[in-house]
Short mmCIF file of C-alpha atoms in Angstrom, two decimals:
data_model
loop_
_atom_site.label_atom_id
_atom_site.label_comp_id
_atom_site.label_asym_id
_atom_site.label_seq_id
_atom_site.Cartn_x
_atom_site.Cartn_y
_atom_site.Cartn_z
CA UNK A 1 -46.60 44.57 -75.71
CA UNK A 2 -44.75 41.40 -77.08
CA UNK A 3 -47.80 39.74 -79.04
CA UNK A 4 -48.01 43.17 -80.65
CA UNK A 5 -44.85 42.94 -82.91
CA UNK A 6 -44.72 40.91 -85.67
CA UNK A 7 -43.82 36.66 -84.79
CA UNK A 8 -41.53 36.39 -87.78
CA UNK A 9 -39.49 39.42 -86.68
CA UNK A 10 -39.41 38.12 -82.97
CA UNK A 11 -38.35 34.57 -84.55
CA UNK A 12 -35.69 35.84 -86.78
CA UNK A 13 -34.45 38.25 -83.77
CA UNK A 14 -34.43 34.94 -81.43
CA UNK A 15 -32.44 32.76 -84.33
CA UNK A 16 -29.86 35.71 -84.64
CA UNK A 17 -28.99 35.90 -81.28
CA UNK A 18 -28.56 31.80 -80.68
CA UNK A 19 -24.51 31.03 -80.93
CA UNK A 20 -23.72 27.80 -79.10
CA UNK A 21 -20.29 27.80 -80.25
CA UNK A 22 -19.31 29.32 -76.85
CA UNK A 23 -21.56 27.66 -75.12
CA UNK A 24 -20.01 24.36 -76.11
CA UNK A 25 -16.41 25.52 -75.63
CA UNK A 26 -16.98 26.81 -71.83
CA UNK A 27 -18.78 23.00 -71.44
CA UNK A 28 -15.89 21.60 -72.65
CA UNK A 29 -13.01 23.70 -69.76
CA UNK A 30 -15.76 22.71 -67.32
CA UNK A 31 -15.22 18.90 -68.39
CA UNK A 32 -11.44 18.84 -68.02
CA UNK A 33 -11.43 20.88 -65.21
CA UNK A 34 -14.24 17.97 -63.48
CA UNK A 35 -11.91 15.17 -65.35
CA UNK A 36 -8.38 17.17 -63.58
CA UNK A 37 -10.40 17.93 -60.08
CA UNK A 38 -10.76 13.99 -59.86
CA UNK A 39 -7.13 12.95 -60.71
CA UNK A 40 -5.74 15.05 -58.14
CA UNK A 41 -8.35 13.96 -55.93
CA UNK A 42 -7.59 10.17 -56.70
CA UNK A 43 -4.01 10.73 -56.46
CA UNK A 44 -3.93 12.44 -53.05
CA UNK A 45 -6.48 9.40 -51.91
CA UNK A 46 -3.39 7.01 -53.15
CA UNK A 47 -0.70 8.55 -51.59
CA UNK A 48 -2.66 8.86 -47.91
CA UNK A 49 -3.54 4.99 -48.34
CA UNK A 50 0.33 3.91 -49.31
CA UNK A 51 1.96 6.52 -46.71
CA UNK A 52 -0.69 4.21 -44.08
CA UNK A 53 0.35 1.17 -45.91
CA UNK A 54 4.05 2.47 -45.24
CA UNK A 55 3.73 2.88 -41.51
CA UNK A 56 1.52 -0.17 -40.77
CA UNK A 57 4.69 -1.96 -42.10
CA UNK A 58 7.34 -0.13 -40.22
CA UNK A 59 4.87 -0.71 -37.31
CA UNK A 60 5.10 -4.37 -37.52
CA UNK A 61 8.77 -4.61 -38.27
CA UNK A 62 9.32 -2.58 -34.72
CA UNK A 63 6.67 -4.87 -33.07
CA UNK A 64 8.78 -8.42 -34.30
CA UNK A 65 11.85 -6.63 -33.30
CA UNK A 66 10.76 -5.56 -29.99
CA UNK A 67 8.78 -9.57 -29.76
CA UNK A 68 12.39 -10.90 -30.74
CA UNK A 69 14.17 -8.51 -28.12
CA UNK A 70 12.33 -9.55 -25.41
CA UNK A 71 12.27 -13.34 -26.26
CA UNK A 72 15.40 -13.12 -25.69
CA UNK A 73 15.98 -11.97 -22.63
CA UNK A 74 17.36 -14.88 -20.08
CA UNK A 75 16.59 -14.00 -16.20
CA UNK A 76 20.75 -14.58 -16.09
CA UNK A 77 21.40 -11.50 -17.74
CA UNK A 78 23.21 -8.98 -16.00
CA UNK A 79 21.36 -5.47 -14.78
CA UNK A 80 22.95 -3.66 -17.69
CA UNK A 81 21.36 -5.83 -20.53
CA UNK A 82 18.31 -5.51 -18.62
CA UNK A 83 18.58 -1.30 -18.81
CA UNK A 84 19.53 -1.79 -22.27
CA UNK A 85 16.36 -3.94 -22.66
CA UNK A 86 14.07 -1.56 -21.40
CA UNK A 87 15.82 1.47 -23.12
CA UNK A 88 15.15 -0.47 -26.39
CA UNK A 89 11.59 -0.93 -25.46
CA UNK A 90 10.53 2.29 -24.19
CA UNK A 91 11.70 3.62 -27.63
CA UNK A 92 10.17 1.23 -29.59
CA UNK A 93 6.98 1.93 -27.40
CA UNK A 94 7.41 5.63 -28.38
CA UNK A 95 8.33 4.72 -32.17
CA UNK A 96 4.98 3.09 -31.96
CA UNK A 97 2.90 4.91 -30.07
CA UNK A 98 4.43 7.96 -32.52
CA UNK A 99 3.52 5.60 -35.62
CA UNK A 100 0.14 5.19 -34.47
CA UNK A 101 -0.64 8.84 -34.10
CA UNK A 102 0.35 9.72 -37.58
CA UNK A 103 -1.63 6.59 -38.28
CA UNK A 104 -4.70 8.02 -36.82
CA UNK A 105 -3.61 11.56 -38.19
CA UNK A 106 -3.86 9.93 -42.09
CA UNK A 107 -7.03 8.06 -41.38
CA UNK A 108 -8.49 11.30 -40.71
CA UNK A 109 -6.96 13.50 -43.43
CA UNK A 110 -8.58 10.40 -45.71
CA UNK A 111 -11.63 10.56 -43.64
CA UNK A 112 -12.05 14.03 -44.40
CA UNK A 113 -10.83 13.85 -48.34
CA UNK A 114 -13.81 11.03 -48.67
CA UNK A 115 -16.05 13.11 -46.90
CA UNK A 116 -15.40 16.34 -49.15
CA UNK A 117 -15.12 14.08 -52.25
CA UNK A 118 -18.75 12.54 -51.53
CA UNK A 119 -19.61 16.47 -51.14
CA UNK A 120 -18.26 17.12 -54.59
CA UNK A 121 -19.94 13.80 -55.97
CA UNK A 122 -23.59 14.90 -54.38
CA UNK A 123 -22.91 18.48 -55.79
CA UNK A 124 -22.42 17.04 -59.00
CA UNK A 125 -21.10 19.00 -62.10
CA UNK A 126 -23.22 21.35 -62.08
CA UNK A 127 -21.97 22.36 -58.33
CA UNK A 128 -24.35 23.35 -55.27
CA UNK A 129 -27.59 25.10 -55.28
CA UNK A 130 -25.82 28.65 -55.55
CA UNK A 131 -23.14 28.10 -57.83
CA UNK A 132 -25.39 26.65 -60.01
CA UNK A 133 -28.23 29.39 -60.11
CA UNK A 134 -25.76 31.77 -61.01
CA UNK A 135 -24.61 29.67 -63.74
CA UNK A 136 -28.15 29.51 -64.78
CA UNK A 137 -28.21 33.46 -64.83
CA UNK A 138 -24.76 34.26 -66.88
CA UNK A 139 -25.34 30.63 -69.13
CA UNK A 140 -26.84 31.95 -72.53
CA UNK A 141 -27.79 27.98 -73.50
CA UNK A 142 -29.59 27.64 -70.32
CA UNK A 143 -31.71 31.25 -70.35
CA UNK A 144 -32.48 29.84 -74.21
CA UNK A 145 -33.51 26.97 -73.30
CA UNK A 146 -35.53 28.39 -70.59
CA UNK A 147 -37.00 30.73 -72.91
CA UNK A 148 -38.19 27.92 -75.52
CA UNK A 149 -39.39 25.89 -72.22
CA UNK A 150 -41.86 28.96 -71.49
CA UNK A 151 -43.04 28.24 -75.38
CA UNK A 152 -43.96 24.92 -74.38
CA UNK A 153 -40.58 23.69 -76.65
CA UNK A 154 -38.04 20.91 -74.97
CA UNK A 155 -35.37 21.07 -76.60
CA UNK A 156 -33.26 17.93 -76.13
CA UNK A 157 -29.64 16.64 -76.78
CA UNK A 158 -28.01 13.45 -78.28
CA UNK A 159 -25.14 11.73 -76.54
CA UNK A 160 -22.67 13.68 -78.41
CA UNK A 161 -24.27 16.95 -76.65
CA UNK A 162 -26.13 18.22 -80.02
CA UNK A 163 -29.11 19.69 -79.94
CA UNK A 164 -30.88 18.03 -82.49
CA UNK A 165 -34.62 17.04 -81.63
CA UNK A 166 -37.96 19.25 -80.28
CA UNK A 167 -40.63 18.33 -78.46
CA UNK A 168 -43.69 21.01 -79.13
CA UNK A 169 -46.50 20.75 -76.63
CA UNK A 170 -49.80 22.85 -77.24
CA UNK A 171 -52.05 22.70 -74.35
CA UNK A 172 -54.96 24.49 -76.24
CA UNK A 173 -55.51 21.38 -78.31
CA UNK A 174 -53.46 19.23 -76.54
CA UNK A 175 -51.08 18.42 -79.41
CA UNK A 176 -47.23 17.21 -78.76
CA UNK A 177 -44.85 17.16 -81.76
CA UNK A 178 -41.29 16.18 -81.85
CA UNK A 179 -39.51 17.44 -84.61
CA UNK A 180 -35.48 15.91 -85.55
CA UNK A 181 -33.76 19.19 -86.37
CA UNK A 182 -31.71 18.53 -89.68
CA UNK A 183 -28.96 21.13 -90.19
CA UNK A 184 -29.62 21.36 -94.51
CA UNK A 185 -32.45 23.30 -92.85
CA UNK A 186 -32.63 26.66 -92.46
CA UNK A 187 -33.24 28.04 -88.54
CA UNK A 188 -35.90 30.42 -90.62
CA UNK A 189 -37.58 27.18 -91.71
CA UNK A 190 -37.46 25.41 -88.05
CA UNK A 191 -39.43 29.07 -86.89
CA UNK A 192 -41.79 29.30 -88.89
CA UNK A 193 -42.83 25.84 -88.05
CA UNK A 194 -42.16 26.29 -84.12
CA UNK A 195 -44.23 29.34 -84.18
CA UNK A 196 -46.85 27.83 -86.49
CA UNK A 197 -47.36 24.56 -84.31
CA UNK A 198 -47.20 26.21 -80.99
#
């Protein structure tokens, strides 16, 4: 059984095997990857909003154009101007009917980049439920930190991503101690007293 074998031996076995130089490094690709993810997603949001900004202007020039065009039409005009009239207006109708359909087809194409980029944003970094537990089964940091959890030890960050300060709860007598972890040190030392409080 586990109680059976000797707590220092188990301690120094659990120190030994704790590297979070990897750890730190893998959290680090996942940040620029996150940080490169948005860019692209940011820039394909821009271009989509000026190509729309693009055609809502061509759109307007054709619509003064074809307003100009058929100000100036005089009922004395001869049946020719007239066919050349509506020639120029049926295409203008068609340049704008054809402007407004890739109008509608880039509101969509940014309706659906919002839509997946809100996905991404409620996923978080961490990603969806399933990504996430099987990051939680491969991740050493997370099945240590799981591990002291189960010990009734939080072990918590600074803002720099250091683990640097414990919280020790006993339940028998109800006792909660938060220890700073000071790196002069030794992990041996930071056992003992682990083991000892808990």
């Amino acid at each position: 059984m586990l109680l059976e074998e000797d707590p220092a031996t188990l301690i120094r076995h659990t120190i030994g095997n704790f590297n979070i130089h990897p750890d730190k490094t893998a959290i680090g690709r996942i940040n620029e990857s996150l940080s490169t993810l948005q860019q692209a997603r940011d820039l394909r949001v821009r271009e989509a909003e000026s190509a729309l900004k693009k055609l809502s202007r061509n759109f307007q020039t054709l619509a003064t154009q074809h307003n100009e065009t058929v100000s100036a039409h005089h009922s004395t005009d001869h049946a020719s101007q007239i066919v050349e009239l509506d020639t120029q207006k049926f295409r203008v109708a068609k340049t704008a009917s054809d402007l407004e359909i890739e109008g509608e087809r880039l509101e969509q194409e940014l309706e659906g980049l919002k839509g997946r980029l809100h996905e991404l944003n409620l996923q978080g970094a961490e990603g969806d439920g399933a990504t996430k537990s099987k990051r939680e089964l491969e991740d050493p940091t997370i099945l240590k930190l799981k591990v002291y959890r189960s010990l009734g030890i939080d072990i918590d960050p600074d803002s720099s991503g250091t683990y640097n300060k414990a919280t020790i709860r006993n339940t028998q007598k109800g006792d909660v101690h938060v220890v700073n972890i000071d790196p002069r040190f030794s992990r041996f030392f930071y056992a003992n007293y682990f083991w000892q409080t808990i």
